[in-house]
JSON list of C-alpha atoms in Angstrom, two decimals:
[
{"chain": "A", "resi": 1, "resn": "MET", "atom": "CA", "xyz": [39.28, -24.03, 0.37]},
{"chain": "A", "resi": 2, "resn": "ILE", "atom": "CA", "xyz": [35.58, -23.90, 1.11]},
{"chain": "A", "resi": 3, "resn": "THR", "atom": "CA", "xyz": [33.41, -22.00, -1.33]},
{"chain": "A", "resi": 4, "resn": "ALA", "atom": "CA", "xyz": [29.78, -21.21, -0.83]},
{"chain": "A", "resi": 5, "resn": "SER", "atom": "CA", "xyz": [27.44, -21.18, -3.75]},
{"chain": "A", "resi": 6, "resn": "ILE", "atom": "CA", "xyz": [24.99, -18.32, -3.53]},
{"chain": "A", "resi": 7, "resn": "GLY", "atom": "CA", "xyz": [21.75, -19.32, -5.16]},
{"chain": "A", "resi": 8, "resn": "PRO", "atom": "CA", "xyz": [19.18, -16.93, -6.57]},
{"chain": "A", "resi": 9, "resn": "PHE", "atom": "CA", "xyz": [16.81, -17.40, -3.63]},
{"chain": "A", "resi": 10, "resn": "LEU", "atom": "CA", "xyz": [19.55, -16.47, -1.16]},
{"chain": "A", "resi": 11, "resn": "VAL", "atom": "CA", "xyz": [20.30, -13.33, -3.16]},
{"chain": "A", "resi": 12, "resn": "LEU", "atom": "CA", "xyz": [16.58, -12.47, -3.21]},
{"chain": "A", "resi": 13, "resn": "LYS", "atom": "CA", "xyz": [16.34, -13.00, 0.55]},
{"chain": "A", "resi": 14, "resn": "ILE", "atom": "CA", "xyz": [19.32, -10.70, 1.10]},
{"chain": "A", "resi": 15, "resn": "VAL", "atom": "CA", "xyz": [17.78, -8.04, -1.16]},
{"chain": "A", "resi": 16, "resn": "PHE", "atom": "CA", "xyz": [14.39, -8.31, 0.51]},
{"chain": "A", "resi": 17, "resn": "GLY", "atom": "CA", "xyz": [15.93, -8.35, 3.98]},
{"chain": "A", "resi": 18, "resn": "SER", "atom": "CA", "xyz": [17.79, -5.15, 3.14]},
{"chain": "A", "resi": 19, "resn": "LEU", "atom": "CA", "xyz": [14.57, -3.58, 1.85]},
{"chain": "A", "resi": 20, "resn": "LEU", "atom": "CA", "xyz": [12.72, -4.60, 5.00]},
{"chain": "A", "resi": 21, "resn": "LEU", "atom": "CA", "xyz": [15.42, -3.10, 7.21]},
{"chain": "A", "resi": 22, "resn": "ALA", "atom": "CA", "xyz": [15.50, 0.15, 5.23]},
{"chain": "A", "resi": 23, "resn": "ILE", "atom": "CA", "xyz": [11.72, 0.63, 5.12]},
{"chain": "A", "resi": 24, "resn": "VAL", "atom": "CA", "xyz": [11.18, -0.30, 8.77]},
{"chain": "A", "resi": 25, "resn": "SER", "atom": "CA", "xyz": [14.03, 2.01, 9.80]},
{"chain": "A", "resi": 26, "resn": "ALA", "atom": "CA", "xyz": [12.49, 4.90, 7.88]},
{"chain": "A", "resi": 27, "resn": "ALA", "atom": "CA", "xyz": [9.07, 4.27, 9.42]},
{"chain": "A", "resi": 28, "resn": "ALA", "atom": "CA", "xyz": [10.51, 3.92, 12.92]},
{"chain": "A", "resi": 29, "resn": "THR", "atom": "CA", "xyz": [12.47, 7.16, 12.58]},
{"chain": "A", "resi": 30, "resn": "VAL", "atom": "CA", "xyz": [9.44, 9.14, 11.43]},
{"chain": "A", "resi": 31, "resn": "ASP", "atom": "CA", "xyz": [7.23, 7.61, 14.16]},
{"chain": "A", "resi": 32, "resn": "TYR", "atom": "CA", "xyz": [9.80, 8.34, 16.85]},
{"chain": "A", "resi": 33, "resn": "ARG", "atom": "CA", "xyz": [10.19, 11.97, 15.76]},
{"chain": "A", "resi": 34, "resn": "LYS", "atom": "CA", "xyz": [6.62, 12.85, 14.76]},
{"chain": "A", "resi": 35, "resn": "MET", "atom": "CA", "xyz": [4.39, 10.17, 16.37]},
{"chain": "A", "resi": 36, "resn": "ILE", "atom": "CA", "xyz": [2.97, 9.13, 12.99]},
{"chain": "A", "resi": 37, "resn": "LEU", "atom": "CA", "xyz": [3.50, 6.21, 10.64]},
{"chain": "A", "resi": 38, "resn": "PRO", "atom": "CA", "xyz": [3.08, 7.69, 7.15]},
{"chain": "A", "resi": 39, "resn": "ASN", "atom": "CA", "xyz": [0.74, 5.82, 4.82]},
{"chain": "A", "resi": 40, "resn": "HIS", "atom": "CA", "xyz": [3.19, 5.96, 1.92]},
{"chain": "A", "resi": 41, "resn": "ILE", "atom": "CA", "xyz": [5.87, 4.14, 3.92]},
{"chain": "A", "resi": 42, "resn": "THR", "atom": "CA", "xyz": [3.37, 1.56, 5.18]},
{"chain": "A", "resi": 43, "resn": "PHE", "atom": "CA", "xyz": [2.10, 1.07, 1.62]},
{"chain": "A", "resi": 44, "resn": "LEU", "atom": "CA", "xyz": [5.68, 0.56, 0.38]},
{"chain": "A", "resi": 45, "resn": "LEU", "atom": "CA", "xyz": [6.20, -2.00, 3.13]},
{"chain": "A", "resi": 46, "resn": "ALA", "atom": "CA", "xyz": [3.01, -3.82, 2.10]},
{"chain": "A", "resi": 47, "resn": "VAL", "atom": "CA", "xyz": [3.86, -3.84, -1.62]},
{"chain": "A", "resi": 48, "resn": "THR", "atom": "CA", "xyz": [7.39, -5.12, -1.05]},
{"chain": "A", "resi": 49, "resn": "GLY", "atom": "CA", "xyz": [6.03, -7.76, 1.34]},
{"chain": "A", "resi": 50, "resn": "ILE", "atom": "CA", "xyz": [3.72, -9.03, -1.39]},
{"chain": "A", "resi": 51, "resn": "ALA", "atom": "CA", "xyz": [6.62, -8.95, -3.87]},
{"chain": "A", "resi": 52, "resn": "GLN", "atom": "CA", "xyz": [8.74, -11.02, -1.47]},
{"chain": "A", "resi": 53, "resn": "SER", "atom": "CA", "xyz": [5.96, -13.53, -1.04]},
{"chain": "A", "resi": 54, "resn": "THR", "atom": "CA", "xyz": [5.47, -13.75, -4.80]},
{"chain": "A", "resi": 55, "resn": "LEU", "atom": "CA", "xyz": [9.13, -13.97, -5.82]},
{"chain": "A", "resi": 56, "resn": "VAL", "atom": "CA", "xyz": [10.61, -15.96, -2.93]},
{"chain": "A", "resi": 57, "resn": "ASP", "atom": "CA", "xyz": [7.42, -17.88, -2.04]},
{"chain": "A", "resi": 58, "resn": "VAL", "atom": "CA", "xyz": [8.19, -17.51, 1.67]},
{"chain": "A", "resi": 59, "resn": "PRO", "atom": "CA", "xyz": [5.79, -16.96, 3.23]},
{"chain": "A", "resi": 60, "resn": "LYS", "atom": "CA", "xyz": [3.22, -18.31, 0.80]},
{"chain": "A", "resi": 61, "resn": "LEU", "atom": "CA", "xyz": [0.90, -15.59, -0.47]},
{"chain": "A", "resi": 62, "resn": "TRP", "atom": "CA", "xyz": [-2.15, -16.90, 1.43]},
{"chain": "A", "resi": 63, "resn": "ASP", "atom": "CA", "xyz": [-0.01, -17.17, 4.57]},
{"chain": "A", "resi": 64, "resn": "ALA", "atom": "CA", "xyz": [1.16, -13.57, 4.11]},
{"chain": "A", "resi": 65, "resn": "CYS", "atom": "CA", "xyz": [-2.40, -12.29, 3.60]},
{"chain": "A", "resi": 66, "resn": "PHE", "atom": "CA", "xyz": [-3.61, -14.18, 6.67]},
{"chain": "A", "resi": 67, "resn": "GLY", "atom": "CA", "xyz": [-0.66, -12.75, 8.62]},
{"chain": "A", "resi": 68, "resn": "ALA", "atom": "CA", "xyz": [-1.67, -9.22, 7.61]},
{"chain": "A", "resi": 69, "resn": "ALA", "atom": "CA", "xyz": [-5.28, -9.79, 8.63]},
{"chain": "A", "resi": 70, "resn": "MET", "atom": "CA", "xyz": [-4.27, -11.43, 11.90]},
{"chain": "A", "resi": 71, "resn": "ALA", "atom": "CA", "xyz": [-1.84, -8.64, 12.88]},
{"chain": "A", "resi": 72, "resn": "ALA", "atom": "CA", "xyz": [-4.37, -5.92, 12.06]},
{"chain": "A", "resi": 73, "resn": "LEU", "atom": "CA", "xyz": [-7.14, -7.73, 13.92]},
{"chain": "A", "resi": 74, "resn": "ILE", "atom": "CA", "xyz": [-5.07, -8.30, 17.06]},
{"chain": "A", "resi": 75, "resn": "LEU", "atom": "CA", "xyz": [-3.87, -4.70, 17.25]},
{"chain": "A", "resi": 76, "resn": "GLY", "atom": "CA", "xyz": [-7.36, -3.45, 16.43]},
{"chain": "A", "resi": 77, "resn": "LEU", "atom": "CA", "xyz": [-8.72, -5.47, 19.33]},
{"chain": "A", "resi": 78, "resn": "VAL", "atom": "CA", "xyz": [-5.99, -4.17, 21.66]},
{"chain": "A", "resi": 79, "resn": "ALA", "atom": "CA", "xyz": [-6.74, -0.58, 20.58]},
{"chain": "A", "resi": 80, "resn": "ALA", "atom": "CA", "xyz": [-10.49, -1.05, 21.15]},
{"chain": "A", "resi": 81, "resn": "LEU", "atom": "CA", "xyz": [-9.99, -2.61, 24.58]},
{"chain": "A", "resi": 82, "resn": "PHE", "atom": "CA", "xyz": [-7.56, 0.12, 25.64]},
{"chain": "A", "resi": 83, "resn": "ARG", "atom": "CA", "xyz": [-10.00, 2.80, 24.49]},
{"chain": "A", "resi": 84, "resn": "LYS", "atom": "CA", "xyz": [-12.86, 1.10, 26.36]},
{"chain": "A", "resi": 85, "resn": "PHE", "atom": "CA", "xyz": [-11.02, 0.64, 29.66]},
{"chain": "A", "resi": 86, "resn": "ARG", "atom": "CA", "xyz": [-8.86, 3.78, 29.72]},
{"chain": "A", "resi": 87, "resn": "GLY", "atom": "CA", "xyz": [-11.15, 6.14, 27.83]},
{"chain": "A", "resi": 88, "resn": "ILE", "atom": "CA", "xyz": [-8.32, 7.41, 25.60]},
{"chain": "A", "resi": 89, "resn": "GLU", "atom": "CA", "xyz": [-6.60, 6.36, 22.40]},
{"chain": "A", "resi": 90, "resn": "GLY", "atom": "CA", "xyz": [-3.59, 4.21, 23.13]},
{"chain": "A", "resi": 91, "resn": "LEU", "atom": "CA", "xyz": [-2.77, 2.68, 19.77]},
{"chain": "A", "resi": 92, "resn": "GLY", "atom": "CA", "xyz": [-3.23, 4.52, 16.52]},
{"chain": "A", "resi": 93, "resn": "LEU", "atom": "CA", "xyz": [-4.60, 3.27, 13.22]},
{"chain": "A", "resi": 94, "resn": "GLY", "atom": "CA", "xyz": [-1.12, 3.76, 11.75]},
{"chain": "A", "resi": 95, "resn": "ASP", "atom": "CA", "xyz": [0.24, 1.11, 14.11]},
{"chain": "A", "resi": 96, "resn": "GLN", "atom": "CA", "xyz": [-2.48, -1.29, 13.01]},
{"chain": "A", "resi": 97, "resn": "LYS", "atom": "CA", "xyz": [-1.80, -0.68, 9.31]},
{"chain": "A", "resi": 98, "resn": "PHE", "atom": "CA", "xyz": [1.96, -0.99, 9.90]},
{"chain": "A", "resi": 99, "resn": "ALA", "atom": "CA", "xyz": [1.47, -4.31, 11.70]},
{"chain": "A", "resi": 100, "resn": "ALA", "atom": "CA", "xyz": [-0.70, -5.54, 8.80]},
{"chain": "A", "resi": 101, "resn": "ALA", "atom": "CA", "xyz": [2.05, -4.63, 6.33]},
{"chain": "A", "resi": 102, "resn": "ILE", "atom": "CA", "xyz": [4.56, -6.48, 8.50]},
{"chain": "A", "resi": 103, "resn": "GLY", "atom": "CA", "xyz": [2.21, -9.47, 8.49]},
{"chain": "A", "resi": 104, "resn": "LEU", "atom": "CA", "xyz": [2.61, -9.61, 4.71]},
{"chain": "A", "resi": 105, "resn": "TRP", "atom": "CA", "xyz": [6.35, -9.99, 5.22]},
{"chain": "A", "resi": 106, "resn": "ILE", "atom": "CA", "xyz": [6.30, -12.62, 7.94]},
{"chain": "A", "resi": 107, "resn": "GLY", "atom": "CA", "xyz": [3.08, -14.63, 7.54]},
{"chain": "A", "resi": 108, "resn": "TRP", "atom": "CA", "xyz": [0.66, -15.59, 10.25]},
{"chain": "A", "resi": 109, "resn": "ARG", "atom": "CA", "xyz": [2.98, -18.05, 12.03]},
{"chain": "A", "resi": 110, "resn": "GLU", "atom": "CA", "xyz": [5.39, -15.27, 13.00]},
{"chain": "A", "resi": 111, "resn": "VAL", "atom": "CA", "xyz": [2.82, -12.64, 14.04]},
{"chain": "A", "resi": 112, "resn": "ALA", "atom": "CA", "xyz": [2.86, -13.76, 17.68]},
{"chain": "A", "resi": 113, "resn": "LEU", "atom": "CA", "xyz": [6.66, -13.52, 17.83]},
{"chain": "A", "resi": 114, "resn": "MET", "atom": "CA", "xyz": [6.59, -10.09, 16.18]},
{"chain": "A", "resi": 115, "resn": "LEU", "atom": "CA", "xyz": [4.03, -8.78, 18.67]},
{"chain": "A", "resi": 116, "resn": "LEU", "atom": "CA", "xyz": [5.88, -10.36, 21.61]},
{"chain": "A", "resi": 117, "resn": "MET", "atom": "CA", "xyz": [9.19, -8.76, 20.56]},
{"chain": "A", "resi": 118, "resn": "ALA", "atom": "CA", "xyz": [7.47, -5.40, 19.96]},
{"chain": "A", "resi": 119, "resn": "SER", "atom": "CA", "xyz": [5.63, -5.44, 23.28]},
{"chain": "A", "resi": 120, "resn": "MET", "atom": "CA", "xyz": [8.59, -6.60, 25.35]},
{"chain": "A", "resi": 121, "resn": "SER", "atom": "CA", "xyz": [10.98, -4.08, 23.81]},
{"chain": "A", "resi": 122, "resn": "ALA", "atom": "CA", "xyz": [8.41, -1.29, 24.34]},
{"chain": "A", "resi": 123, "resn": "LEU", "atom": "CA", "xyz": [7.98, -2.39, 27.95]},
{"chain": "A", "resi": 124, "resn": "LEU", "atom": "CA", "xyz": [11.75, -2.31, 28.47]},
{"chain": "A", "resi": 125, "resn": "PHE", "atom": "CA", "xyz": [11.94, 1.16, 26.91]},
{"chain": "A", "resi": 126, "resn": "VAL", "atom": "CA", "xyz": [9.16, 2.52, 29.13]},
{"chain": "A", "resi": 127, "resn": "SER", "atom": "CA", "xyz": [10.71, 0.88, 32.20]},
{"chain": "A", "resi": 128, "resn": "PHE", "atom": "CA", "xyz": [14.13, 2.43, 31.54]},
{"chain": "A", "resi": 129, "resn": "ARG", "atom": "CA", "xyz": [12.52, 5.80, 30.86]},
{"chain": "A", "resi": 130, "resn": "ALA", "atom": "CA", "xyz": [10.64, 5.58, 34.18]},
{"chain": "A", "resi": 131, "resn": "LEU", "atom": "CA", "xyz": [13.83, 4.65, 36.03]},
{"chain": "A", "resi": 132, "resn": "LYS", "atom": "CA", "xyz": [15.71, 7.52, 34.43]},
{"chain": "A", "resi": 133, "resn": "GLN", "atom": "CA", "xyz": [12.94, 9.99, 35.28]},
{"chain": "A", "resi": 134, "resn": "ARG", "atom": "CA", "xyz": [12.38, 8.35, 38.69]},
{"chain": "A", "resi": 135, "resn": "ARG", "atom": "CA", "xyz": [8.65, 8.16, 38.04]},
{"chain": "A", "resi": 136, "resn": "LEU", "atom": "CA", "xyz": [6.21, 6.38, 35.76]},
{"chain": "A", "resi": 137, "resn": "ASP", "atom": "CA", "xyz": [4.27, 8.90, 33.73]},
{"chain": "A", "resi": 138, "resn": "MET", "atom": "CA", "xyz": [1.07, 7.13, 32.71]},
{"chain": "A", "resi": 139, "resn": "ALA", "atom": "CA", "xyz": [0.26, 9.96, 30.28]},
{"chain": "A", "resi": 140, "resn": "ALA", "atom": "CA", "xyz": [3.60, 9.88, 28.44]},
{"chain": "A", "resi": 141, "resn": "ARG", "atom": "CA", "xyz": [3.15, 8.99, 24.79]},
{"chain": "A", "resi": 142, "resn": "THR", "atom": "CA", "xyz": [5.40, 6.35, 23.31]},
{"chain": "A", "resi": 143, "resn": "PRO", "atom": "CA", "xyz": [5.51, 5.63, 19.57]},
{"chain": "A", "resi": 144, "resn": "PHE", "atom": "CA", "xyz": [4.95, 1.92, 18.98]},
{"chain": "A", "resi": 145, "resn": "GLY", "atom": "CA", "xyz": [6.24, 1.85, 15.39]},
{"chain": "A", "resi": 146, "resn": "PRO", "atom": "CA", "xyz": [9.94, 1.47, 16.30]},
{"chain": "A", "resi": 147, "resn": "PHE", "atom": "CA", "xyz": [9.08, -1.53, 18.47]},
{"chain": "A", "resi": 148, "resn": "LEU", "atom": "CA", "xyz": [6.88, -3.08, 15.78]},
{"chain": "A", "resi": 149, "resn": "GLY", "atom": "CA", "xyz": [9.81, -2.59, 13.42]},
{"chain": "A", "resi": 150, "resn": "PHE", "atom": "CA", "xyz": [12.15, -4.38, 15.80]},
{"chain": "A", "resi": 151, "resn": "GLY", "atom": "CA", "xyz": [9.63, -7.23, 16.09]},
{"chain": "A", "resi": 152, "resn": "ALA", "atom": "CA", "xyz": [9.37, -7.34, 12.30]},
{"chain": "A", "resi": 153, "resn": "ILE", "atom": "CA", "xyz": [13.12, -7.77, 11.84]},
{"chain": "A", "resi": 154, "resn": "VAL", "atom": "CA", "xyz": [13.41, -10.47, 14.52]},
{"chain": "A", "resi": 155, "resn": "SER", "atom": "CA", "xyz": [10.43, -12.44, 13.28]},
{"chain": "A", "resi": 156, "resn": "TRP", "atom": "CA", "xyz": [11.49, -12.10, 9.62]},
{"chain": "A", "resi": 157, "resn": "LEU", "atom": "CA", "xyz": [14.93, -13.45, 10.47]},
{"chain": "A", "resi": 158, "resn": "MET", "atom": "CA", "xyz": [13.43, -16.34, 12.43]},
{"chain": "A", "resi": 159, "resn": "GLY", "atom": "CA", "xyz": [10.68, -17.27, 9.97]},
{"chain": "A", "resi": 160, "resn": "VAL", "atom": "CA", "xyz": [11.69, -16.19, 6.49]},
{"chain": "A", "resi": 161, "resn": "ALA", "atom": "CA", "xyz": [15.43, -15.66, 6.27]},
{"chain": "A", "resi": 162, "resn": "PHE", "atom": "CA", "xyz": [16.24, -19.15, 7.51]},
{"chain": "A", "resi": 163, "resn": "ALA", "atom": "CA", "xyz": [13.36, -20.93, 5.76]}
]
């Protein structure tokens, strides 16, 4: 008979993983329905990300803070470039704050994976929507929060859960 010993850090990772999934799911649902990422949900995500970093020590606190800054900076740059070249808003401040809060959960090393997963899943969604509608509507709004949430879960599993 094989028995697995569940240590306190594994229990904490399971608890924090469940929190991450619940908070990201709530944010994604609101963003999908109302095209807004509420500050109180983003703040809760940030606070629990700092708690994870403090209690589990993965990612390290400095790594988490750098991840938040890096995610916010990258999405801020993307938003500014989109606004400059298209003349319209394409990425809201809520998405930038949400990405920063996710950065606290995953650390800077996983930010690229999170953004890749978010961008690719959003691209797939838009592609399927265009195929279904038989046209690509360049003016159609698409909430990015659900895709950032998907990227958060994937990158957390890859970088934190198995660390």
